[in-house]
Amino acid sequence: MTEPVITEAPTTITEEVPAATKTAEPAESTTPAPEVEEPQNALTKKFTDAEWKALKEFRTTLPSVVEEVYKSEKPETVKLWGVTIDPKGAPDARASVVLMKFLRARALNIEEARTMLVKTLNWRLEFKTDEILKEEFPQDVFGNIGHIYGKDKDGRPITYNLYGGNQDLKAVFGDVDRFIRWRIALMEKGIALMDFENIDQMIQIHDYEGVTLSSRDANSKKAASTASTMFQDYYPEFLYKKFFVNVPAIFTWIFWLFKPIISAQTLAKMSVVGTGPKVIGKELLTVIDVKELPKRYGGEAEAF
Ligand code: HEM
């Protein structure tokens, strides 16, 4: 697996200004064609000059990406997370945001970003992600282990996974393929709440209340590493922060088991929080408003 290198979203706002190319005596007919103005939204306005440069080059590879993935089908446009990307057409701000995710996940390396995009599109066809939102999963098994609830202070959606010991984990992880489809469905539902204009990332919270070592059997380990690898490979730059709450101190070492499959940049977005609403609230209330945070985590929301 290529180690993805994810650069932090830059905070400086930079407008794309074409470099002045005036020479001493411009010849009459050599006036350079004006650069096509880039459509902007709040997220593209945060791109740096280096990112814009990489994006323009990345776009030139898109026709070959479509050809490689869809072969003779040759679709005019490609839809990714609800955003239409026109490989040959005029640039679009939301499409730029989606494409930038691949570039940032690969440290602006065009060839590596292209490979990641090809692999992601191929995986989505194979995994049938388009059908996943319509799929139904047994409520008695999954009803309590995953929730999408509230927004952070900047409007990012929040997903909660309750993988603690007080669940029937044998039923949840007994069929690993079914679990993975359910987990990817939850991810896609979270992404469906993003507009790619102002919001393109989410907060994830894992609750491990009541966890014991016996909760970690071969199936749940396989489910955890498979899901984690899929997020690394096919969901570039979707994570803003991830919190692991209600983790008993004696189990924090489990966090480090994931180090080989998660990039350093993604690991830096993750933090392990102790147990109880007071301790958890202290940490989570820095990013989530008290009215949006469930009571069990130190907030005021009457949630799950
Ligand atoms: C013992 C029972 C546990 C079970 C059943 C379990 C289950 C899972 C599952 C299914 C995932 C897949 C990723 C996702 O759903 O977002 C995951 C990821 C992960 N878990 Fe656990 N886990 C357990 C304990 C722990 C503990 C105690 C820690 C310590 C903090 C931990 C840390 C992690 C990390 C770091 C990831 C990777 C997250 C990512 O890639 O986004 N797990 N776990």
PDB file of N, CA, C and O and ligand atoms in Angstrom, residues 163 169 173 179 183 204 206 208 211-212 215-216 220 224 227-228 231 242 244 247 251 254-255 258 262 270 272, ligand 1:
ATOM      1  N   TYR A 163     -18.872   0.598  19.275  1.00  0.00           N
ATOM      2  CA  TYR A 163     -18.313  -0.750  19.137  1.00  0.00           C
ATOM      3  C   TYR A 163     -17.974  -1.352  20.504  1.00  0.00           C
ATOM      4  O   TYR A 163     -17.127  -2.234  20.593  1.00  0.00           O
ATOM      5  N   LEU A 169     -21.740  -8.080  19.539  1.00  0.00           N
ATOM      6  CA  LEU A 169     -20.698  -7.935  18.516  1.00  0.00           C
ATOM      7  C   LEU A 169     -20.561  -9.172  17.635  1.00  0.00           C
ATOM      8  O   LEU A 169     -20.106  -9.086  16.497  1.00  0.00           O
ATOM      9  N   PHE A 173     -20.280  -8.502  13.727  1.00  0.00           N
ATOM     10  CA  PHE A 173     -19.095  -8.843  12.945  1.00  0.00           C
ATOM     11  C   PHE A 173     -19.104 -10.282  12.419  1.00  0.00           C
ATOM     12  O   PHE A 173     -18.154 -10.692  11.744  1.00  0.00           O
ATOM     13  N   PHE A 179     -20.915  -6.499   7.335  1.00  0.00           N
ATOM     14  CA  PHE A 179     -20.513  -5.360   8.173  1.00  0.00           C
ATOM     15  C   PHE A 179     -19.864  -4.267   7.315  1.00  0.00           C
ATOM     16  O   PHE A 179     -20.167  -3.082   7.455  1.00  0.00           O
ATOM     17  N   ARG A 183     -20.892  -0.454   6.953  1.00  0.00           N
ATOM     18  CA  ARG A 183     -20.001   0.629   7.380  1.00  0.00           C
ATOM     19  C   ARG A 183     -19.757   1.622   6.235  1.00  0.00           C
ATOM     20  O   ARG A 183     -19.701   2.830   6.442  1.00  0.00           O
ATOM     21  N   GLN A 204     -15.615  11.841  13.114  1.00  0.00           N
ATOM     22  CA  GLN A 204     -16.037  10.471  13.458  1.00  0.00           C
ATOM     23  C   GLN A 204     -15.718  10.211  14.923  1.00  0.00           C
ATOM     24  O   GLN A 204     -14.645  10.594  15.401  1.00  0.00           O
ATOM     25  N   HIS A 206     -15.718   7.075  17.811  1.00  0.00           N
ATOM     26  CA  HIS A 206     -15.895   5.661  18.189  1.00  0.00           C
ATOM     27  C   HIS A 206     -16.099   5.604  19.693  1.00  0.00           C
ATOM     28  O   HIS A 206     -15.295   6.164  20.445  1.00  0.00           O
ATOM     29  N   TYR A 208     -16.208   3.078  22.832  1.00  0.00           N
ATOM     30  CA  TYR A 208     -15.830   1.709  23.210  1.00  0.00           C
ATOM     31  C   TYR A 208     -16.272   1.363  24.638  1.00  0.00           C
ATOM     32  O   TYR A 208     -15.594   0.607  25.339  1.00  0.00           O
ATOM     33  N   VAL A 211     -15.921  -2.188  26.605  1.00  0.00           N
ATOM     34  CA  VAL A 211     -15.111  -3.067  25.757  1.00  0.00           C
ATOM     35  C   VAL A 211     -14.282  -4.048  26.597  1.00  0.00           C
ATOM     36  O   VAL A 211     -13.829  -3.719  27.695  1.00  0.00           O
ATOM     37  N   THR A 212     -14.161  -5.267  26.094  1.00  0.00           N
ATOM     38  CA  THR A 212     -13.299  -6.255  26.751  1.00  0.00           C
ATOM     39  C   THR A 212     -12.395  -6.865  25.681  1.00  0.00           C
ATOM     40  O   THR A 212     -12.673  -6.691  24.485  1.00  0.00           O
ATOM     41  N   SER A 215     -13.990  -8.904  22.998  1.00  0.00           N
ATOM     42  CA  SER A 215     -14.701  -8.266  21.885  1.00  0.00           C
ATOM     43  C   SER A 215     -13.840  -8.285  20.624  1.00  0.00           C
ATOM     44  O   SER A 215     -14.326  -8.117  19.516  1.00  0.00           O
ATOM     45  N   ARG A 216     -12.521  -8.453  20.817  1.00  0.00           N
ATOM     46  CA  ARG A 216     -11.623  -8.450  19.659  1.00  0.00           C
ATOM     47  C   ARG A 216     -11.359  -9.874  19.205  1.00  0.00           C
ATOM     48  O   ARG A 216     -10.346 -10.474  19.526  1.00  0.00           O
ATOM     49  N   SER A 220     -13.880  -9.385  14.205  1.00  0.00           N
ATOM     50  CA  SER A 220     -13.905  -7.933  14.417  1.00  0.00           C
ATOM     51  C   SER A 220     -12.561  -7.304  14.051  1.00  0.00           C
ATOM     52  O   SER A 220     -12.509  -6.177  13.563  1.00  0.00           O
ATOM     53  N   ALA A 224     -12.207  -4.428  11.260  1.00  0.00           N
ATOM     54  CA  ALA A 224     -11.571  -3.150  11.586  1.00  0.00           C
ATOM     55  C   ALA A 224     -10.465  -2.817  10.592  1.00  0.00           C
ATOM     56  O   ALA A 224     -10.402  -1.709  10.076  1.00  0.00           O
ATOM     57  N   ALA A 227     -12.009  -2.082   6.965  1.00  0.00           N
ATOM     58  CA  ALA A 227     -12.683  -0.780   6.863  1.00  0.00           C
ATOM     59  C   ALA A 227     -11.651   0.342   6.893  1.00  0.00           C
ATOM     60  O   ALA A 227     -11.701   1.283   6.095  1.00  0.00           O
ATOM     61  N   SER A 228     -10.691   0.208   7.797  1.00  0.00           N
ATOM     62  CA  SER A 228      -9.687   1.241   7.941  1.00  0.00           C
ATOM     63  C   SER A 228      -8.870   1.410   6.647  1.00  0.00           C
ATOM     64  O   SER A 228      -8.609   2.537   6.209  1.00  0.00           O
ATOM     65  N   PHE A 231     -10.900   3.189   3.993  1.00  0.00           N
ATOM     66  CA  PHE A 231     -10.961   4.646   4.213  1.00  0.00           C
ATOM     67  C   PHE A 231      -9.670   5.312   3.726  1.00  0.00           C
ATOM     68  O   PHE A 231      -9.695   6.379   3.131  1.00  0.00           O
ATOM     69  N   LYS A 242     -11.022  12.435  14.377  1.00  0.00           N
ATOM     70  CA  LYS A 242     -11.644  11.197  14.852  1.00  0.00           C
ATOM     71  C   LYS A 242     -11.320  11.038  16.340  1.00  0.00           C
ATOM     72  O   LYS A 242     -10.148  11.146  16.729  1.00  0.00           O
ATOM     73  N   PHE A 244     -11.747   8.633  19.841  1.00  0.00           N
ATOM     74  CA  PHE A 244     -12.058   7.315  20.406  1.00  0.00           C
ATOM     75  C   PHE A 244     -12.398   7.561  21.867  1.00  0.00           C
ATOM     76  O   PHE A 244     -11.524   7.925  22.652  1.00  0.00           O
ATOM     77  N   VAL A 247     -12.561   4.790  26.095  1.00  0.00           N
ATOM     78  CA  VAL A 247     -11.533   3.748  25.961  1.00  0.00           C
ATOM     79  C   VAL A 247     -10.869   3.580  27.325  1.00  0.00           C
ATOM     80  O   VAL A 247     -10.213   4.503  27.818  1.00  0.00           O
ATOM     81  N   PHE A 251      -6.705  -0.306  27.479  1.00  0.00           N
ATOM     82  CA  PHE A 251      -6.853  -0.694  26.066  1.00  0.00           C
ATOM     83  C   PHE A 251      -6.337   0.343  25.070  1.00  0.00           C
ATOM     84  O   PHE A 251      -6.502   0.182  23.870  1.00  0.00           O
ATOM     85  N   ILE A 254      -4.320  -0.550  21.866  1.00  0.00           N
ATOM     86  CA  ILE A 254      -4.941  -1.059  20.627  1.00  0.00           C
ATOM     87  C   ILE A 254      -4.857   0.007  19.521  1.00  0.00           C
ATOM     88  O   ILE A 254      -4.704  -0.304  18.346  1.00  0.00           O
ATOM     89  N   PHE A 255      -4.936   1.270  19.942  1.00  0.00           N
ATOM     90  CA  PHE A 255      -4.826   2.366  18.961  1.00  0.00           C
ATOM     91  C   PHE A 255      -3.581   2.200  18.095  1.00  0.00           C
ATOM     92  O   PHE A 255      -3.626   2.376  16.881  1.00  0.00           O
ATOM     93  N   PHE A 258      -3.016   0.091  14.794  1.00  0.00           N
ATOM     94  CA  PHE A 258      -3.441   0.584  13.482  1.00  0.00           C
ATOM     95  C   PHE A 258      -2.361   1.420  12.786  1.00  0.00           C
ATOM     96  O   PHE A 258      -2.527   1.801  11.630  1.00  0.00           O
ATOM     97  N   ILE A 262      -2.386   3.175   8.756  1.00  0.00           N
ATOM     98  CA  ILE A 262      -2.908   4.540   8.665  1.00  0.00           C
ATOM     99  C   ILE A 262      -1.744   5.509   8.499  1.00  0.00           C
ATOM    100  O   ILE A 262      -0.732   5.388   9.189  1.00  0.00           O
ATOM    101  N   MET A 270      -6.397  11.901  14.872  1.00  0.00           N
ATOM    102  CA  MET A 270      -7.122  11.014  15.789  1.00  0.00           C
ATOM    103  C   MET A 270      -6.671  11.238  17.228  1.00  0.00           C
ATOM    104  O   MET A 270      -5.483  11.435  17.482  1.00  0.00           O
ATOM    105  N   VAL A 272      -7.367   9.684  21.392  1.00  0.00           N
ATOM    106  CA  VAL A 272      -8.016   8.754  22.309  1.00  0.00           C
ATOM    107  C   VAL A 272      -8.406   9.534  23.556  1.00  0.00           C
ATOM    108  O   VAL A 272      -7.573  10.205  24.157  1.00  0.00           O
TER     109      VAL A 272
HETATM  110  C1  HEM B   1     -12.308  -4.426  21.370  1.00  0.00           C
HETATM  111  C2  HEM B   1     -13.237  -4.102  20.563  1.00  0.00           C
HETATM  112  C3  HEM B   1     -13.076  -3.262  19.327  1.00  0.00           C
HETATM  113  C4  HEM B   1     -13.809  -3.416  18.202  1.00  0.00           C
HETATM  114  C5  HEM B   1     -14.903  -4.431  17.972  1.00  0.00           C
HETATM  115  C6  HEM B   1     -13.354  -2.421  17.242  1.00  0.00           C
HETATM  116  C7  HEM B   1     -13.876  -2.242  15.970  1.00  0.00           C
HETATM  117  C8  HEM B   1     -13.389  -1.385  15.019  1.00  0.00           C
HETATM  118  C9  HEM B   1     -13.882  -1.258  13.664  1.00  0.00           C
HETATM  119  C10 HEM B   1     -15.033  -2.028  13.072  1.00  0.00           C
HETATM  120  C11 HEM B   1     -13.110  -0.355  13.024  1.00  0.00           C
HETATM  121  C12 HEM B   1     -13.221   0.057  11.532  1.00  0.00           C
HETATM  122  C13 HEM B   1     -13.241   1.518  11.265  1.00  0.00           C
HETATM  123  C14 HEM B   1     -14.526   2.250  11.556  1.00  0.00           C
HETATM  124  O1  HEM B   1     -15.578   1.619  11.752  1.00  0.00           O
HETATM  125  O2  HEM B   1     -14.513   3.504  11.585  1.00  0.00           O
HETATM  126  C15 HEM B   1     -12.128   0.086  13.970  1.00  0.00           C
HETATM  127  C16 HEM B   1     -11.140   0.976  13.695  1.00  0.00           C
HETATM  128  C17 HEM B   1     -10.261   1.435  14.617  1.00  0.00           C
HETATM  129  N1  HEM B   1     -10.226   1.160  15.961  1.00  0.00           N
HETATM  130 FE1  HEM B   1     -11.345  -0.180  16.927  1.00  0.00          FE
HETATM  131  N2  HEM B   1     -12.344  -1.687  17.807  1.00  0.00           N
HETATM  132  C18 HEM B   1     -12.149  -2.156  19.091  1.00  0.00           C
HETATM  133  C19 HEM B   1     -11.295  -1.633  20.031  1.00  0.00           C
HETATM  134  C20 HEM B   1     -10.489  -0.559  19.838  1.00  0.00           C
HETATM  135  C21 HEM B   1      -9.765   0.131  20.873  1.00  0.00           C
HETATM  136  C22 HEM B   1      -9.810  -0.185  22.365  1.00  0.00           C
HETATM  137  C23 HEM B   1      -9.076   1.122  20.265  1.00  0.00           C
HETATM  138  C24 HEM B   1      -8.200   2.120  20.972  1.00  0.00           C
HETATM  139  C25 HEM B   1      -8.347   3.403  20.815  1.00  0.00           C
HETATM  140  C26 HEM B   1      -9.376   1.068  18.839  1.00  0.00           C
HETATM  141  C27 HEM B   1      -8.852   1.889  17.850  1.00  0.00           C
HETATM  142  C28 HEM B   1      -9.196   1.854  16.526  1.00  0.00           C
HETATM  143  C29 HEM B   1      -8.530   2.622  15.478  1.00  0.00           C
HETATM  144  C30 HEM B   1      -7.347   3.540  15.661  1.00  0.00           C
HETATM  145  C31 HEM B   1      -9.192   2.358  14.280  1.00  0.00           C
HETATM  146  C32 HEM B   1      -8.869   2.894  12.878  1.00  0.00           C
HETATM  147  C33 HEM B   1      -9.830   4.002  12.559  1.00  0.00           C
HETATM  148  C34 HEM B   1      -9.856   4.433  11.123  1.00  0.00           C
HETATM  149  O3  HEM B   1      -9.179   3.888  10.275  1.00  0.00           O
HETATM  150  O4  HEM B   1     -10.622   5.376  10.817  1.00  0.00           O
HETATM  151  N3  HEM B   1     -10.254   0.050  18.628  1.00  0.00           N
HETATM  152  N4  HEM B   1     -12.331  -0.532  15.183  1.00  0.00           N
END
